[in-house]
Tab-separated table of C-alpha atoms and ligand atoms in Angstrom:
chain	number	residue	atom	x	y	z
A	1	MET	CA	-76.355	59.787	-11.484
A	2	VAL	CA	-77.822	63.124	-12.596
A	3	LYS	CA	-80.207	64.537	-9.992
A	4	ASP	CA	-83.662	65.638	-11.084
A	5	THR	CA	-83.929	69.394	-10.842
A	6	VAL	CA	-86.417	72.203	-11.199
A	7	THR	CA	-85.184	75.479	-12.725
A	8	ILE	CA	-86.340	78.746	-11.185
A	9	ARG	CA	-85.742	82.010	-12.947
A	10	ASN	CA	-86.094	85.510	-11.517
A	11	ASN	CA	-87.374	87.418	-14.565
A	12	LYS	CA	-86.476	90.764	-13.025
A	13	THR	CA	-82.782	90.032	-12.506
A	14	GLY	CA	-82.431	87.285	-15.106
A	15	LYS	CA	-80.775	85.061	-12.495
A	16	GLU	CA	-81.532	81.348	-12.724
A	17	VAL	CA	-80.936	78.384	-10.464
A	18	ASP	CA	-81.325	74.601	-10.771
A	19	LEU	CA	-82.804	73.232	-7.582
A	20	PRO	CA	-82.643	69.505	-6.750
A	21	LEU	CA	-85.788	67.411	-6.372
A	22	GLU	CA	-85.959	65.311	-3.207
A	23	TYR	CA	-87.857	62.013	-3.340
A	24	GLY	CA	-89.317	60.135	-0.380
A	25	THR	CA	-90.102	56.398	-0.393
A	26	VAL	CA	-93.564	57.179	-1.798
A	27	GLY	CA	-95.516	60.388	-2.321
A	28	THR	CA	-95.030	63.784	-3.894
A	29	PRO	CA	-91.404	64.884	-4.479
A	30	ALA	CA	-90.240	68.254	-3.144
A	31	VAL	CA	-87.952	70.938	-4.567
A	32	ASP	CA	-85.108	71.645	-2.155
A	33	ILE	CA	-85.173	75.453	-2.118
A	34	GLY	CA	-82.557	75.853	0.653
A	35	SER	CA	-80.131	77.729	-1.656
A	36	LEU	CA	-82.747	79.853	-3.464
A	37	ASN	CA	-82.221	83.102	-1.551
A	38	LYS	CA	-78.443	82.785	-1.744
A	39	GLU	CA	-78.460	82.019	-5.490
A	40	ILE	CA	-81.094	84.402	-6.859
A	41	GLY	CA	-82.112	86.592	-3.902
A	42	THR	CA	-85.688	85.293	-3.636
A	43	PHE	CA	-87.766	83.729	-0.886
A	44	THR	CA	-90.736	81.426	-1.455
A	45	PHE	CA	-94.164	82.400	-0.131
A	46	ASP	CA	-96.566	79.624	0.863
A	47	GLN	CA	-99.159	80.808	3.339
A	48	GLY	CA	-100.628	77.877	5.263
A	49	PHE	CA	-97.906	75.529	3.921
A	50	MET	CA	-100.047	74.429	0.975
A	51	SER	CA	-97.017	73.139	-1.004
A	52	THR	CA	-94.218	73.055	1.550
A	53	ALA	CA	-92.626	70.005	3.174
A	54	SER	CA	-91.151	71.207	6.456
A	55	CYS	CA	-88.983	68.163	7.231
A	56	LYS	CA	-88.108	64.574	6.337
A	57	SER	CA	-89.840	61.976	8.483
A	58	ALA	CA	-90.215	58.183	8.461
A	59	ILE	CA	-93.158	58.009	10.871
A	60	THR	CA	-96.468	58.608	9.089
A	61	TYR	CA	-97.536	58.734	5.445
A	62	ILE	CA	-100.762	60.229	4.117
A	63	ASP	CA	-102.113	60.112	0.567
A	64	GLY	CA	-104.952	62.612	0.810
A	65	ASP	CA	-106.435	61.813	-2.626
A	66	LYS	CA	-106.580	58.072	-2.068
A	67	GLY	CA	-107.540	58.314	1.629
A	68	VAL	CA	-104.412	56.401	2.756
A	69	LEU	CA	-102.902	56.718	6.234
A	70	LEU	CA	-99.880	54.597	7.210
A	71	TYR	CA	-98.056	54.501	10.553
A	72	ARG	CA	-94.512	53.238	9.894
A	73	GLY	CA	-95.910	51.601	6.739
A	74	TYR	CA	-98.862	49.835	8.369
A	75	PRO	CA	-102.338	50.841	7.070
A	76	ILE	CA	-104.470	52.513	9.732
A	77	GLU	CA	-107.317	50.058	9.015
A	78	GLN	CA	-105.086	47.078	10.009
A	79	LEU	CA	-103.830	48.772	13.166
A	80	ALA	CA	-107.356	49.853	14.131
A	81	LYS	CA	-108.578	46.268	13.754
A	82	ASN	CA	-105.720	44.393	15.415
A	83	SER	CA	-103.664	46.654	17.706
A	84	SER	CA	-103.833	48.113	21.155
A	85	PHE	CA	-103.053	51.797	21.595
A	86	LEU	CA	-99.802	51.050	23.455
A	87	GLU	CA	-98.659	48.719	20.667
A	88	VAL	CA	-99.204	51.618	18.238
A	89	VAL	CA	-97.305	54.009	20.535
A	90	TYR	CA	-94.381	51.546	20.576
A	91	LEU	CA	-94.531	51.346	16.773
A	92	LEU	CA	-94.557	55.125	16.337
A	93	MET	CA	-91.737	55.693	18.806
A	94	ASN	CA	-89.486	52.775	17.783
A	95	GLY	CA	-90.278	52.168	14.123
A	96	GLU	CA	-91.243	48.466	14.418
A	97	LEU	CA	-94.100	46.502	15.969
A	98	PRO	CA	-92.996	45.045	19.316
A	99	ARG	CA	-92.460	41.343	20.001
A	100	GLU	CA	-94.564	39.931	22.861
A	101	ASN	CA	-91.872	40.490	25.531
A	102	GLU	CA	-91.080	43.976	24.188
A	103	LEU	CA	-94.725	44.986	24.385
A	104	PHE	CA	-94.983	43.570	27.913
A	105	SER	CA	-91.916	45.539	29.127
A	106	PHE	CA	-93.093	48.684	27.337
A	107	ALA	CA	-96.594	48.510	28.884
A	108	SER	CA	-95.105	47.772	32.350
A	109	GLU	CA	-92.745	50.735	32.086
A	110	ILE	CA	-95.609	53.021	31.034
A	111	LYS	CA	-97.561	51.861	34.103
A	112	GLN	CA	-94.564	52.563	36.363
A	113	HIS	CA	-94.449	56.147	35.090
A	114	SER	CA	-98.206	56.773	35.235
A	115	MET	CA	-98.245	58.468	38.677
A	116	ILE	CA	-97.674	62.190	38.954
A	117	HIS	CA	-95.585	63.765	41.706
A	118	GLU	CA	-97.693	64.704	44.744
A	119	ALA	CA	-96.478	68.300	44.461
A	120	LEU	CA	-97.798	68.354	40.913
A	121	ARG	CA	-101.162	66.989	42.087
A	122	VAL	CA	-101.409	69.936	44.499
A	123	PHE	CA	-100.567	72.243	41.570
A	124	PHE	CA	-104.160	71.732	40.351
A	125	ASN	CA	-105.482	73.583	43.416
A	126	GLY	CA	-104.057	76.772	41.932
A	127	PHE	CA	-106.508	76.604	39.036
A	128	HIS	CA	-109.918	78.218	39.329
A	129	TYR	CA	-112.726	75.658	39.623
A	130	ASP	CA	-114.121	76.518	36.175
A	131	ALA	CA	-110.783	76.527	34.305
A	132	HIS	CA	-111.059	74.775	30.935
A	133	PRO	CA	-109.329	71.366	31.189
A	134	MET	CA	-107.193	72.271	28.149
A	135	SER	CA	-105.756	75.261	30.011
A	136	MET	CA	-104.753	72.908	32.835
A	137	MET	CA	-103.254	70.469	30.318
A	138	VAL	CA	-101.033	73.197	28.839
A	139	GLY	CA	-99.869	74.373	32.265
A	140	VAL	CA	-99.337	70.998	33.911
A	141	MET	CA	-97.613	69.382	30.922
A	142	GLY	CA	-95.198	72.331	30.694
A	143	SER	CA	-94.498	72.175	34.427
A	144	LEU	CA	-93.310	68.529	34.234
A	145	SER	CA	-89.893	69.891	33.242
A	146	ALA	CA	-89.619	71.370	36.753
A	147	PHE	CA	-89.871	67.843	38.188
A	148	TYR	CA	-87.460	66.007	35.892
A	149	HIS	CA	-84.782	68.603	35.407
A	150	SER	CA	-81.917	66.184	36.060
A	151	GLU	CA	-82.927	64.026	33.070
A	152	LEU	CA	-83.077	66.721	30.443
A	153	ASP	CA	-79.759	66.220	28.662
A	154	MET	CA	-81.128	66.101	25.142
A	155	ASN	CA	-77.851	64.692	23.811
A	156	ASP	CA	-78.399	61.575	25.918
A	157	PRO	CA	-80.679	59.062	24.076
A	158	GLU	CA	-81.740	57.476	27.386
A	159	HIS	CA	-82.833	60.857	28.793
A	160	ARG	CA	-84.824	61.438	25.618
A	161	ARG	CA	-86.473	58.021	25.801
A	162	ILE	CA	-87.425	58.432	29.491
A	163	SER	CA	-88.876	61.908	28.841
A	164	ALA	CA	-91.019	60.528	25.997
A	165	MET	CA	-92.186	57.562	28.117
A	166	ARG	CA	-93.089	59.884	30.993
A	167	MET	CA	-95.261	62.074	28.797
A	168	VAL	CA	-97.167	59.128	27.284
A	169	ALA	CA	-97.594	57.558	30.757
A	170	LYS	CA	-98.660	60.669	32.639
A	171	VAL	CA	-100.901	62.357	30.092
A	172	PRO	CA	-104.053	60.280	30.971
A	173	THR	CA	-103.419	60.910	34.691
A	174	ILE	CA	-103.107	64.667	34.106
A	175	ALA	CA	-106.158	64.618	31.808
A	176	ALA	CA	-108.367	62.833	34.353
A	177	ALA	CA	-107.078	65.115	37.134
A	178	SER	CA	-108.005	68.185	35.024
A	179	HIS	CA	-111.548	66.891	34.727
A	180	ARG	CA	-111.874	65.954	38.394
A	181	HIS	CA	-110.574	69.333	39.507
A	182	SER	CA	-113.216	71.079	37.403
A	183	VAL	CA	-116.037	69.030	38.970
A	184	GLY	CA	-114.585	69.066	42.489
A	185	TRP	CA	-114.033	65.307	42.744
A	186	PRO	CA	-110.996	63.837	44.564
A	187	PHE	CA	-108.156	62.609	42.316
A	188	ILE	CA	-107.938	58.897	41.642
A	189	TYR	CA	-104.466	57.345	41.411
A	190	PRO	CA	-103.570	55.162	38.419
A	191	ARG	CA	-103.946	51.415	39.002
A	192	LEU	CA	-101.278	48.962	37.905
A	193	ASP	CA	-103.774	46.147	37.262
A	194	LEU	CA	-105.620	48.061	34.514
A	195	ASP	CA	-104.543	48.665	30.948
A	196	TYR	CA	-104.033	52.167	29.505
A	197	CYS	CA	-107.633	52.876	28.425
A	198	GLU	CA	-109.257	51.072	31.394
A	199	ASN	CA	-107.057	53.059	33.738
A	200	PHE	CA	-108.124	56.315	32.135
A	201	MET	CA	-111.835	55.432	32.476
A	202	ASN	CA	-111.241	54.480	36.115
A	203	MET	CA	-109.381	57.724	36.869
A	204	MET	CA	-112.180	59.699	35.165
A	205	PHE	CA	-115.255	58.090	36.610
A	206	SER	CA	-114.647	56.053	39.777
A	207	LEU	CA	-115.638	57.540	43.101
A	208	PRO	CA	-114.334	56.851	46.615
A	209	GLY	CA	-116.248	53.931	48.130
A	210	GLN	CA	-117.088	52.615	44.674
A	211	GLN	CA	-114.848	49.563	45.137
A	212	TYR	CA	-118.024	47.909	46.418
A	213	ILE	CA	-119.776	48.491	43.100
A	214	ASP	CA	-119.191	46.415	39.956
A	215	GLU	CA	-116.375	48.245	38.186
A	216	ASN	CA	-117.938	47.351	34.811
A	217	ASN	CA	-120.205	50.288	35.567
A	218	TYR	CA	-117.434	52.638	34.561
A	219	ILE	CA	-114.978	50.383	32.723
A	220	ASP	CA	-117.313	49.018	30.076
A	221	PRO	CA	-115.593	46.805	27.430
A	222	VAL	CA	-117.398	48.534	24.520
A	223	ALA	CA	-116.360	51.928	25.876
A	224	VAL	CA	-112.745	50.795	26.373
A	225	LYS	CA	-112.639	49.309	22.843
A	226	ALA	CA	-113.968	52.574	21.371
A	227	LEU	CA	-111.443	54.602	23.338
A	228	ASN	CA	-108.596	52.340	22.223
A	229	LEU	CA	-109.686	52.838	18.614
A	230	LEU	CA	-110.005	56.620	18.851
A	231	PHE	CA	-106.586	56.872	20.504
A	232	ILE	CA	-105.048	54.785	17.680
A	233	LEU	CA	-106.728	56.892	14.980
A	234	HIS	CA	-105.601	60.165	16.570
A	235	ALA	CA	-102.091	59.034	17.562
A	236	ASP	CA	-100.289	60.720	14.664
A	237	HIS	CA	-101.011	62.614	11.471
A	238	GLU	CA	-97.622	63.679	10.102
A	239	GLN	CA	-96.902	67.444	10.019
A	240	ASN	CA	-100.275	68.776	11.237
A	241	ALA	CA	-100.381	72.176	12.992
A	242	SER	CA	-99.695	70.886	16.527
A	243	THR	CA	-96.928	68.462	15.488
A	244	SER	CA	-95.296	71.202	13.425
A	245	THR	CA	-95.527	73.439	16.500
A	246	VAL	CA	-93.783	70.780	18.606
A	247	ARG	CA	-91.087	70.438	15.943
A	248	LEU	CA	-90.554	74.181	15.610
A	249	ALA	CA	-90.320	74.644	19.393
A	250	SER	CA	-87.982	71.629	19.629
A	251	SER	CA	-85.684	73.079	16.960
A	252	THR	CA	-84.637	75.714	19.502
A	253	GLY	CA	-83.460	73.005	21.900
A	254	ALA	CA	-86.305	73.742	24.356
A	255	ASN	CA	-87.136	70.923	26.767
A	256	PRO	CA	-89.651	68.332	25.489
A	257	TYR	CA	-92.321	69.039	28.132
A	258	ALA	CA	-92.403	72.717	27.089
A	259	CYS	CA	-92.499	71.699	23.400
A	260	VAL	CA	-95.420	69.300	23.953
A	261	ALA	CA	-97.205	72.012	25.983
A	262	ALA	CA	-96.834	74.239	22.885
A	263	GLY	CA	-98.344	71.409	20.800
A	264	ILE	CA	-101.291	71.170	23.207
A	265	SER	CA	-101.891	74.919	22.793
A	266	ALA	CA	-101.930	74.596	18.997
A	267	LEU	CA	-104.278	71.615	19.172
A	268	TRP	CA	-106.788	73.617	21.212
A	269	GLY	CA	-107.963	75.687	18.203
A	270	PRO	CA	-111.369	74.856	16.655
A	271	ALA	CA	-109.807	74.384	13.207
A	272	HIS	CA	-107.687	71.546	14.642
A	273	GLY	CA	-108.271	69.517	17.838
A	274	GLY	CA	-111.080	71.714	19.080
A	275	ALA	CA	-113.243	70.551	16.146
A	276	ASN	CA	-114.991	67.683	17.964
A	277	GLU	CA	-116.072	70.004	20.784
A	278	ALA	CA	-117.087	72.559	18.137
A	279	VAL	CA	-119.213	69.891	16.373
A	280	LEU	CA	-121.267	69.406	19.540
A	281	SER	CA	-121.622	73.172	20.095
A	282	MET	CA	-122.720	73.538	16.475
A	283	LEU	CA	-125.316	70.750	16.833
A	284	ALA	CA	-126.634	72.452	19.979
A	285	GLU	CA	-126.840	75.734	18.066
A	286	ILE	CA	-128.710	74.100	15.169
A	287	GLY	CA	-131.059	72.590	17.738
A	288	THR	CA	-133.613	70.814	15.572
A	289	VAL	CA	-133.577	68.898	12.269
A	290	ASP	CA	-135.807	71.446	10.513
A	291	ARG	CA	-133.124	74.149	10.997
A	292	ILE	CA	-130.408	72.151	9.138
A	293	PRO	CA	-131.073	73.818	5.717
A	294	GLU	CA	-130.659	77.257	7.327
A	295	PHE	CA	-127.224	76.314	8.714
A	296	ILE	CA	-126.143	74.606	5.490
A	297	ALA	CA	-126.981	77.872	3.711
A	298	LYS	CA	-124.911	79.811	6.270
A	299	ALA	CA	-121.944	77.436	5.686
A	300	LYS	CA	-122.136	78.113	1.941
A	301	ASP	CA	-122.473	81.897	2.286
A	302	LYS	CA	-119.109	83.527	1.518
A	303	ASN	CA	-120.061	86.549	3.649
A	304	ASP	CA	-120.755	84.397	6.702
A	305	PRO	CA	-117.749	83.025	8.630
A	306	PHE	CA	-119.802	80.002	9.796
A	307	ARG	CA	-118.389	76.635	8.714
A	308	LEU	CA	-119.849	73.213	9.177
A	309	MET	CA	-117.646	71.838	11.954
A	310	GLY	CA	-116.428	68.279	11.408
A	311	PHE	CA	-116.484	68.675	7.602
A	312	GLY	CA	-113.493	69.104	5.321
A	313	HIS	CA	-109.813	68.425	5.779
A	314	ARG	CA	-106.632	70.094	4.595
A	315	VAL	CA	-105.121	66.858	3.289
A	316	TYR	CA	-107.964	64.365	2.715
A	317	LYS	CA	-109.861	65.620	-0.295
A	318	ASN	CA	-111.946	62.493	-1.042
A	319	PHE	CA	-112.493	60.834	2.290
A	320	ASP	CA	-110.840	60.641	5.699
A	321	PRO	CA	-110.010	56.935	6.309
A	322	ARG	CA	-110.255	57.566	10.042
A	323	ALA	CA	-113.802	58.863	9.593
A	324	THR	CA	-114.845	55.627	7.833
A	325	ILE	CA	-113.575	53.549	10.780
A	326	THR	CA	-114.956	55.920	13.438
A	327	ARG	CA	-118.385	56.002	11.799
A	328	GLU	CA	-118.762	52.219	12.332
A	329	THR	CA	-117.675	52.503	15.964
A	330	CYS	CA	-119.993	55.459	16.466
A	331	TYR	CA	-122.995	53.292	15.485
A	332	GLU	CA	-121.746	50.399	17.709
A	333	VAL	CA	-121.382	52.716	20.699
A	334	LEU	CA	-124.779	54.344	20.141
A	335	GLU	CA	-126.341	50.864	20.034
A	336	LYS	CA	-124.669	49.864	23.337
A	337	PHE	CA	-125.423	53.169	25.065
A	338	PRO	CA	-128.753	54.275	23.600
A	339	SER	CA	-129.748	57.809	24.418
A	340	ASP	CA	-132.797	59.937	23.894
A	341	ASP	CA	-130.560	62.994	23.429
A	342	PRO	CA	-131.887	64.682	20.236
A	343	LEU	CA	-128.282	65.611	19.282
A	344	PHE	CA	-127.647	62.066	18.064
A	345	ASP	CA	-130.567	62.165	15.589
A	346	LEU	CA	-129.538	65.657	14.562
A	347	MET	CA	-126.023	64.448	13.802
A	348	LEU	CA	-127.320	61.639	11.564
A	349	ALA	CA	-129.665	64.025	9.745
A	350	LEU	CA	-126.900	66.607	9.204
A	351	GLU	CA	-124.519	63.957	7.891
A	352	GLU	CA	-127.152	62.770	5.380
A	353	PHE	CA	-128.082	66.295	4.327
A	354	ALA	CA	-124.507	67.503	3.768
A	355	LEU	CA	-123.463	64.348	1.899
A	356	LYS	CA	-126.229	65.005	-0.674
A	357	ASP	CA	-125.616	68.759	-0.986
A	358	GLU	CA	-124.030	69.958	-4.279
A	359	TYR	CA	-121.703	72.486	-2.559
A	360	PHE	CA	-120.234	69.862	-0.221
A	361	ILE	CA	-119.975	67.261	-3.007
A	362	GLU	CA	-118.298	69.703	-5.402
A	363	LYS	CA	-115.790	70.967	-2.805
A	364	LYS	CA	-115.171	67.410	-1.579
A	365	LEU	CA	-116.144	68.289	1.966
A	366	TYR	CA	-116.813	65.012	3.756
A	367	PRO	CA	-117.265	64.351	7.471
A	368	ASN	CA	-113.824	64.099	9.086
A	369	VAL	CA	-112.863	61.886	12.048
A	370	ASP	CA	-113.936	64.562	14.510
A	371	PHE	CA	-117.508	64.666	13.248
A	372	TYR	CA	-117.970	61.204	14.783
A	373	SER	CA	-115.443	61.241	17.645
A	374	GLY	CA	-117.373	63.936	19.555
A	375	ILE	CA	-120.561	61.861	19.340
A	376	ILE	CA	-118.724	58.761	20.610
A	377	TYR	CA	-117.214	60.669	23.534
A	378	LYS	CA	-120.608	62.117	24.380
A	379	ALA	CA	-122.151	58.644	24.380
A	380	LEU	CA	-119.339	57.500	26.719
A	381	LYS	CA	-120.293	60.346	29.087
A	382	ILE	CA	-117.007	62.192	28.544
A	383	PRO	CA	-117.848	65.875	29.137
A	384	GLU	CA	-117.647	68.119	26.075
A	385	ASP	CA	-114.846	70.285	27.447
A	386	MET	CA	-112.740	67.100	27.698
A	387	PHE	CA	-113.033	66.193	23.994
A	388	THR	CA	-109.884	68.041	22.937
A	389	VAL	CA	-108.122	66.650	26.008
A	390	MET	CA	-108.906	63.148	24.692
A	391	PHE	CA	-107.175	64.160	21.476
A	392	VAL	CA	-104.174	65.338	23.529
A	393	ILE	CA	-103.849	61.914	25.192
A	394	ALA	CA	-103.710	60.215	21.804
A	395	ARG	CA	-101.564	62.778	19.975
A	396	THR	CA	-98.914	62.861	22.698
A	397	ALA	CA	-97.739	59.577	21.128
A	398	GLY	CA	-97.195	61.332	17.792
A	399	TRP	CA	-95.616	64.440	19.296
A	400	VAL	CA	-93.029	62.499	21.297
A	401	SER	CA	-92.259	60.242	18.309
A	402	HIS	CA	-91.602	63.258	16.082
A	403	TRP	CA	-89.536	64.830	18.820
A	404	LEU	CA	-87.454	61.635	19.238
A	405	GLU	CA	-86.959	61.403	15.470
A	406	MET	CA	-85.917	65.028	15.226
A	407	MET	CA	-83.569	64.927	18.201
A	408	SER	CA	-81.757	61.872	16.840
A	409	GLU	CA	-80.832	63.739	13.625
A	410	PRO	CA	-77.331	65.209	13.880
A	411	SER	CA	-78.002	67.999	11.352
A	412	GLN	CA	-80.653	69.889	13.299
A	413	ARG	CA	-81.169	73.591	12.517
A	414	ILE	CA	-83.400	76.079	14.246
A	415	GLY	CA	-86.687	76.553	12.346
A	416	ARG	CA	-86.746	80.194	11.282
A	417	PRO	CA	-89.230	81.118	8.510
A	418	ARG	CA	-88.870	84.390	6.599
A	419	GLN	CA	-91.619	86.824	5.607
A	420	ILE	CA	-92.786	89.296	2.970
A	421	TYR	CA	-92.699	92.604	4.825
A	422	THR	CA	-95.800	94.744	4.155
A	423	GLY	CA	-95.251	97.550	6.708
A	424	TYR	CA	-93.808	101.065	6.226
A	425	ASP	CA	-90.418	101.577	4.639
A	426	VAL	CA	-87.986	103.555	6.825
A	427	ARG	CA	-89.461	106.816	8.282
A	428	ASP	CA	-88.324	109.342	10.868
A	429	TYR	CA	-89.401	109.467	14.494
A	430	LYS	CA	-91.614	112.467	15.421
A	431	PRO	CA	-91.753	113.919	18.945
A	432	VAL	CA	-95.097	113.192	20.612
A	433	LEU	CA	-96.462	116.776	20.245
A	434	ASP	CA	-95.782	116.789	16.485
A	435	ARG	CA	-97.794	113.617	15.675
B	501	LIG	N1	-117.935	74.264	5.863
B	501	LIG	C1	-118.197	75.019	4.786
B	501	LIG	N2	-117.294	75.302	3.825
B	501	LIG	C2	-116.068	74.797	3.957
B	501	LIG	C3	-115.708	73.983	5.064
B	501	LIG	C4	-116.701	73.713	6.035
B	501	LIG	N3	-116.420	72.945	7.079
B	501	LIG	N4	-114.416	73.613	4.944
B	501	LIG	C5	-113.974	74.178	3.808
B	501	LIG	N5	-114.962	74.884	3.215
B	501	LIG	C6	-114.872	75.581	1.931
B	501	LIG	C7	-114.101	76.890	2.069
B	501	LIG	O1	-114.954	77.982	2.336
B	501	LIG	C8	-113.419	76.996	0.726
B	501	LIG	O2	-114.358	77.490	-0.195
B	501	LIG	P1	-113.842	78.394	-1.467
B	501	LIG	O3	-112.944	77.492	-2.269
B	501	LIG	O4	-115.113	78.748	-2.176
B	501	LIG	O5	-113.119	79.572	-0.872
B	501	LIG	C9	-113.143	75.534	0.335
B	501	LIG	O6	-114.106	74.756	1.043
B	501	LIG	C10	-111.731	75.079	0.716
B	501	LIG	O7	-111.542	75.362	2.097
B	501	LIG	P2	-110.148	75.775	2.743
B	501	LIG	O8	-110.409	76.573	3.981
B	501	LIG	O9	-109.263	76.366	1.702
B	501	LIG	O10	-109.595	74.374	3.141
B	501	LIG	P3	-108.420	74.130	4.140
B	501	LIG	O11	-107.723	72.923	3.640
B	501	LIG	O12	-107.600	75.351	4.336
B	501	LIG	O13	-109.182	73.871	5.513
B	501	LIG	C11	-110.211	72.827	7.373
B	501	LIG	C12	-109.377	72.622	6.085
B	501	LIG	C13	-109.536	73.854	8.298
B	501	LIG	C14	-110.272	71.483	8.109
B	501	LIG	C15	-111.627	73.307	6.955
B	501	LIG	O14	-112.228	72.346	6.110
B	501	LIG	C16	-112.521	73.585	8.181
B	501	LIG	O15	-112.471	74.685	8.723
B	501	LIG	N6	-113.333	72.559	8.598
B	501	LIG	C17	-114.129	72.702	9.800
B	501	LIG	C18	-113.268	72.498	11.048
B	501	LIG	C19	-112.886	71.050	11.269
B	501	LIG	O16	-113.721	70.148	11.165
B	501	LIG	N7	-111.602	70.822	11.608
B	501	LIG	C20	-111.110	69.484	11.932
B	501	LIG	C21	-110.064	69.053	10.976
B	501	LIG	S1	-109.644	67.372	11.306
B	501	LIG	C22	-108.517	67.425	12.568
B	501	LIG	O17	-107.971	68.420	12.976
B	501	LIG	C23	-108.260	66.077	13.192
């Protein structure tokens, strides 16, 4: 069969090359440009990866125009309605939904790995009391490799599986410990009788002596349901900046804990995982409903770097399907945990204002998932500096799944982009007194 090709011609040299088109199961095909430099001496330039597929992957599919998000083929709406977070983690890691006994063993194994080494617990004492929890997440996740060095043979599938399980199991424990260190509370060990989200809420909020108080005070079913949903929605999002970072770091053969720590660092930025925290800071800065027009005008002003946080998305250009689901949950949570915090009213007013504004309509800038997730976390009493950490807990599932997928491919190559050099051409060194 003749392969579809795209012809590229270098007009300067007259050299031409036929490049094959690669098709996935669904979605936009890609030109395989691997031989371009060799054939016609040309690189491609695509700042921000606007038109570049960096890998082949069978995990997650997004159609940004239609607002479609599939994990292993299953629509996000169906998983959000019917699944638990751990079922989704199993699906992402293994490719299929688990049978009942498989899910039971998977959840039990995750529980068994949920403790962190006592020496690692003490590690937190080295952090200053006001360290941002994300800085502790980066450091502690990276340091896990020091504890599991004997199981880091990346050619051994069982070593890879155990490493992935450990990261998913320990990330809520590390996250809760980061919070408790910053407020000076004693660490709470994971409990085997609680499920993944309940356990996290318990490790975050329970206090010594509180076994005499109704535990529904801090493990509320509506809160746990909302958390389960947000973790599912944030579990994976194909080759986003942090996942691409994990993949690039992994391509060097670095250990998975270090690679996931690199992913956590990339997620920290306000244009990515830091957006939900940035939404709350922005609402605080706006302050009152009557100042919304002023900030909308700032967001539209090309000479002002201000952007409306929680609006717009690189891939979703009509709507973010996760935002539609989160919006519903946001209203449910606000009903269960009513608050007189003016930020909630401000958020609703800003949403309404921006959705009617010509600039936002024309540029297809809709609220993204993080516009609502920050509000939900705030209503659940999760501190603002923990919002991105919540994202880390969920996205660890995606990072380890991409890492497992990548490591199982025999034809791995180190990721090494090229550049267009814009510095000086060769020039001679001058002694310091002659400069
Ligand atoms: N407020 C105001 N204007 C915006 C916004 C915004 N939030 N987002 C995009 N625009 C404008 C840009 O100025 C640009 O205008 P122009 O065409 O006149 O130059 C146009 O819309 C396109 O924007 P780009 O920056 O090219 O879009 P890109 O796909 O590169 O960026 C991003 C996507 C980073 C998400 C951007 O919309 C943004 O900064 N949003 C706010 C931060 C945010 O909410 N991030 C969370 C993303 S979701 C996640 O990580 C889970």
